[in-house]
Amino acid sequence: MGDAAPAGAPAGPWIDTHCHLKLETCDSEVANAREAGVVALIAIGTDVADSREALAVAGRHGNVRAAVGVHPHEAAGGIDGLDDLLGLENVVAVGECGLDYHYDHSPRPEQRRVFAAQIALAHETALTLVVHSRSAWDDTFAILTSEGVPERTVMHCFTGGVPEAERVMDIGAYLSFSGIVSFPKAFEVHEAAARCAADRLLVETDAPLLAPVPLRGRPNSPANVPLVGAALARVRDSTPQEVADITTANARRAFGLETPQGG
């Protein structure tokens, strides 16, 4: 996975802490990401079948790990079978799970029940918890408080402002920023990213969604992590290399990834 790039070289190495990969396209996606300096990826499951596919991708690529979980959109289908995946090789997280009151594809009571159940699984397994929260901040924090915040918790694709960022940091969780941080009018996200403590900062693509500027509107790819990182550096008045160093170290800690020795 390598060390930081020498002076004059492109920033890196990077870790994409949240992407959605399919078996039929993962070879090219992972190869392109590696070429862009992305040394590790977390493939995210959104239901039990999709989590199995994330695990298959991880089994195929040595620099990919898997998060297995049930997205709030799929909460109505429950989590039967999810616990069978948690002890398997390459699983580093439970998720993505949480609440989405913007679309309400599953009834809110089911979303809350399934979210709480997955928090319990994270506690039982000592795995990282990957949280999706959209238009549901108060209930997200209420459930995390009532169930207990896992030691390693990631608020993926953070879309809140400074007040929400401070609440995330107050519970000891990480804020993961996606291509939204590159959008010119995402002022609240910019402010939150600027205020985020360095040791709580992560970067992701959420591929194939949310391609960063100047690729907005196209399918996203883990190879675009450097573009997200560069946008994060701009709003933090930092450099891409500093953001790469910080977020890569944080990602290794947040997901329990080994620190590689060169290569």
Coordinates of C-alpha atoms in Angstrom, one line a residue:
M1 CA 0.0 0.0 0.0
G2 CA 3.0 2.3 0.2
D3 CA 4.1 5.4 2.0
A4 CA 3.4 9.1 1.2
A5 CA 4.4 10.2 -2.3
P6 CA 7.8 12.0 -2.6
A7 CA 7.9 15.8 -3.3
G8 CA 6.6 16.6 -6.7
A9 CA 4.6 13.4 -7.1
P10 CA 0.8 13.3 -7.0
A11 CA -0.8 13.2 -3.6
G12 CA -1.4 9.8 -2.0
P13 CA -1.8 7.1 -1.0
W14 CA -5.6 7.3 -0.6
I15 CA -8.2 5.0 0.9
D16 CA -11.8 5.0 -0.4
T17 CA -13.8 4.3 2.8
H18 CA -17.1 3.8 1.0
C19 CA -17.8 2.5 -2.5
H20 CA -20.2 0.1 -4.1
L21 CA -18.5 -2.5 -6.4
K22 CA -19.9 -5.2 -8.6
L23 CA -18.1 -8.4 -9.5
E24 CA -18.5 -7.9 -13.3
T25 CA -16.7 -4.5 -13.2
C26 CA -14.5 -4.7 -10.1
D27 CA -11.3 -5.7 -11.8
S28 CA -11.1 -2.5 -13.9
E29 CA -12.4 -0.3 -11.0
V30 CA -9.8 -1.6 -8.6
A31 CA -7.0 -1.4 -11.2
N32 CA -8.0 2.2 -12.2
A33 CA -8.1 3.2 -8.5
R34 CA -4.7 1.7 -7.8
E35 CA -3.3 3.7 -10.8
A36 CA -4.8 6.8 -9.2
G37 CA -3.0 6.1 -5.9
V38 CA -6.0 4.5 -4.1
V39 CA -4.3 1.7 -2.1
A40 CA -7.4 0.3 -0.3
L41 CA -11.1 0.3 -0.7
I42 CA -14.1 -0.6 1.5
A43 CA -16.8 -2.3 -0.6
I44 CA -20.2 -1.6 1.0
G45 CA -23.3 -3.9 1.2
T46 CA -26.8 -2.5 1.1
D47 CA -28.7 -5.8 1.8
V48 CA -27.7 -9.4 2.5
A49 CA -27.3 -10.4 -1.1
D50 CA -25.4 -7.2 -2.0
S51 CA -23.2 -7.8 1.1
R52 CA -22.3 -11.2 -0.2
E53 CA -21.3 -9.6 -3.5
A54 CA -19.1 -7.1 -1.6
L55 CA -17.5 -10.0 0.2
A56 CA -16.9 -11.7 -3.2
V57 CA -15.2 -8.6 -4.5
A58 CA -13.0 -8.4 -1.4
G59 CA -12.1 -12.1 -1.8
R60 CA -11.0 -11.3 -5.3
H61 CA -8.8 -8.3 -4.5
G62 CA -6.3 -8.2 -1.7
N63 CA -6.7 -4.4 -1.2
V64 CA -10.5 -4.5 -0.8
R65 CA -12.4 -5.1 2.5
A66 CA -16.1 -5.4 2.9
A67 CA -18.9 -3.8 5.0
V68 CA -22.0 -6.0 5.3
G69 CA -25.3 -4.4 6.2
V70 CA -28.8 -3.4 5.4
H71 CA -29.4 0.1 4.1
P72 CA -32.5 2.0 5.4
H73 CA -34.0 1.8 1.9
E74 CA -34.0 -2.0 2.3
A75 CA -35.0 -2.1 6.0
A76 CA -38.5 -3.5 5.3
G77 CA -36.8 -6.7 4.2
G78 CA -35.1 -7.2 7.6
I79 CA -31.7 -8.5 8.4
D80 CA -32.1 -12.3 8.3
G81 CA -28.9 -13.9 7.3
L82 CA -26.7 -10.9 8.0
D83 CA -25.2 -12.3 11.1
D84 CA -24.0 -15.3 9.1
L85 CA -21.6 -12.9 7.2
L86 CA -20.1 -11.1 10.1
G87 CA -17.4 -13.6 11.1
L88 CA -16.2 -14.1 7.5
E89 CA -12.8 -13.1 6.3
N90 CA -12.4 -9.6 5.0
V91 CA -15.4 -8.2 6.9
V92 CA -14.4 -5.0 8.7
A93 CA -17.7 -3.2 9.3
V94 CA -21.5 -3.5 9.8
G95 CA -23.3 -1.2 7.3
E96 CA -24.2 0.8 5.7
C97 CA -27.2 1.1 8.0
G98 CA -29.1 4.0 9.4
L99 CA -32.1 6.2 8.6
D100 CA -33.2 7.9 5.4
Y101 CA -36.3 10.1 5.9
H102 CA -35.7 11.9 2.6
Y103 CA -37.0 9.0 0.4
D104 CA -38.7 6.8 3.1
H105 CA -38.4 3.7 0.9
S106 CA -39.0 1.7 4.1
P107 CA -41.4 2.6 6.9
R108 CA -39.7 4.7 9.5
P109 CA -40.4 2.3 12.4
E110 CA -38.7 -0.5 10.4
Q111 CA -35.8 1.8 9.6
R112 CA -35.3 2.5 13.3
R113 CA -35.7 -1.2 14.3
V114 CA -33.2 -2.4 11.7
F115 CA -30.7 0.4 12.5
A116 CA -30.8 -0.5 16.2
A117 CA -30.3 -4.2 15.4
Q118 CA -27.2 -3.5 13.4
I119 CA -25.8 -1.3 16.1
A120 CA -26.2 -4.3 18.4
L121 CA -24.3 -6.5 15.9
A122 CA -21.5 -4.0 15.7
H123 CA -21.2 -4.1 19.5
E124 CA -21.3 -7.9 19.5
T125 CA -18.6 -8.3 16.9
A126 CA -16.5 -5.2 17.7
L127 CA -16.7 -4.2 14.1
T128 CA -16.9 -0.7 12.8
L129 CA -20.4 0.8 12.2
V130 CA -21.0 2.6 9.0
V131 CA -24.0 5.0 9.3
H132 CA -26.2 6.5 6.6
S133 CA -28.3 9.5 7.8
R134 CA -30.4 11.7 5.5
S135 CA -33.0 14.1 6.8
A136 CA -33.0 12.1 10.1
W137 CA -30.3 13.6 12.3
D138 CA -32.2 13.8 15.6
D139 CA -33.4 10.2 15.4
T140 CA -30.0 9.0 14.2
F141 CA -28.3 10.5 17.3
A142 CA -31.2 9.3 19.6
I143 CA -30.8 5.7 18.5
L144 CA -27.0 5.8 18.7
T145 CA -27.3 7.2 22.2
S146 CA -29.9 4.6 23.3
E147 CA -28.0 1.7 21.8
G148 CA -24.5 2.9 22.6
V149 CA -22.1 4.3 20.1
P150 CA -19.7 1.6 18.8
E151 CA -16.1 2.4 19.5
R152 CA -15.5 2.9 15.8
T153 CA -18.4 4.6 14.0
V154 CA -18.3 6.3 10.6
M155 CA -20.9 8.9 9.5
H156 CA -20.7 8.1 5.8
C157 CA -21.3 10.8 3.1
F158 CA -21.6 13.5 5.6
T159 CA -24.2 16.1 4.4
G160 CA -24.8 18.1 7.5
G161 CA -23.5 21.5 8.7
V162 CA -21.3 22.5 11.6
P163 CA -23.9 21.7 14.3
E164 CA -24.3 18.1 13.0
A165 CA -20.5 17.8 12.6
E166 CA -20.0 18.8 16.2
R167 CA -22.6 16.3 17.4
V168 CA -20.8 13.5 15.4
M169 CA -17.4 14.5 16.9
D170 CA -19.0 14.7 20.4
I171 CA -19.9 11.0 20.2
G172 CA -16.4 10.1 19.0
A173 CA -17.4 9.2 15.4
Y174 CA -15.7 9.9 12.1
L175 CA -17.0 12.2 9.4
S176 CA -16.5 10.8 5.9
F177 CA -16.8 13.4 3.0
S178 CA -17.8 12.5 -0.5
G179 CA -17.8 14.3 -3.8
I180 CA -20.5 16.7 -2.3
V181 CA -17.6 18.6 -0.7
S182 CA -16.6 19.6 -4.3
F183 CA -20.0 21.0 -5.2
P184 CA -19.8 24.9 -5.3
K185 CA -23.1 25.4 -3.5
A186 CA -22.6 22.9 -0.7
F187 CA -21.8 25.6 1.7
E188 CA -22.8 23.8 4.9
V189 CA -20.7 20.8 4.0
H190 CA -17.8 23.0 3.2
E191 CA -18.0 24.6 6.7
A192 CA -18.4 21.3 8.4
A193 CA -15.3 19.9 6.5
A194 CA -13.3 23.0 7.5
R195 CA -14.2 22.5 11.1
C196 CA -13.8 18.8 11.3
A197 CA -11.0 17.7 13.7
A198 CA -8.1 16.2 11.7
D199 CA -8.3 12.9 13.6
R200 CA -12.0 12.4 12.7
L201 CA -11.7 13.1 8.9
L202 CA -12.3 10.5 6.2
V203 CA -12.7 10.6 2.4
E204 CA -14.9 8.4 0.2
T205 CA -16.5 8.3 -3.3
D206 CA -19.8 6.5 -2.7
A207 CA -19.2 5.3 -6.2
P208 CA -21.0 4.9 -8.5
L209 CA -22.9 7.9 -7.1
L210 CA -21.9 11.5 -6.4
A211 CA -19.0 12.0 -8.9
P212 CA -17.0 15.1 -7.8
V213 CA -16.5 18.2 -9.9
P214 CA -15.5 18.3 -12.7
L215 CA -17.1 14.9 -13.3
R216 CA -20.4 15.7 -11.7
G217 CA -23.3 13.9 -13.4
R218 CA -21.2 11.0 -14.7
P219 CA -20.9 7.6 -13.0
N220 CA -18.4 7.8 -10.1
S221 CA -15.4 5.6 -9.5
P222 CA -13.0 4.9 -6.6
A223 CA -10.3 6.3 -8.9
N224 CA -11.8 9.7 -8.2
V225 CA -10.8 9.7 -4.5
P226 CA -8.0 12.2 -5.3
L227 CA -10.5 14.7 -6.7
V228 CA -12.6 14.5 -3.5
G229 CA -9.4 14.8 -1.4
A230 CA -8.3 17.9 -3.4
A231 CA -11.7 19.5 -2.8
L232 CA -11.5 18.7 0.9
A233 CA -8.0 20.3 0.9
R234 CA -9.3 23.5 -0.6
V235 CA -12.1 24.0 1.9
R236 CA -9.7 23.2 4.8
D237 CA -7.0 25.5 3.5
S238 CA -4.7 22.5 3.3
T239 CA -2.9 20.5 0.7
P240 CA -4.0 17.3 -1.0
Q241 CA -0.9 15.5 0.4
E242 CA -1.8 16.6 3.9
V243 CA -5.4 15.4 3.4
A244 CA -4.2 12.1 2.0
D245 CA -1.8 11.5 4.9
I246 CA -4.5 12.3 7.5
T247 CA -7.4 10.5 5.9
T248 CA -5.4 7.4 5.1
A249 CA -4.1 7.1 8.7
N250 CA -7.6 7.7 10.0
A251 CA -9.1 5.1 7.6
R252 CA -6.6 2.4 8.8
R253 CA -7.6 3.2 12.4
A254 CA -11.3 3.5 11.7
F255 CA -11.6 0.1 9.9
G256 CA -8.8 -1.8 11.7
L257 CA -6.7 -2.0 8.5
E258 CA -3.2 -3.2 8.7
T259 CA -0.4 -0.7 8.0
P260 CA 1.4 -2.0 5.0
Q261 CA 5.2 -2.1 4.7
G262 CA 5.8 -0.6 1.2
G263 CA 4.6 -2.0 -2.1

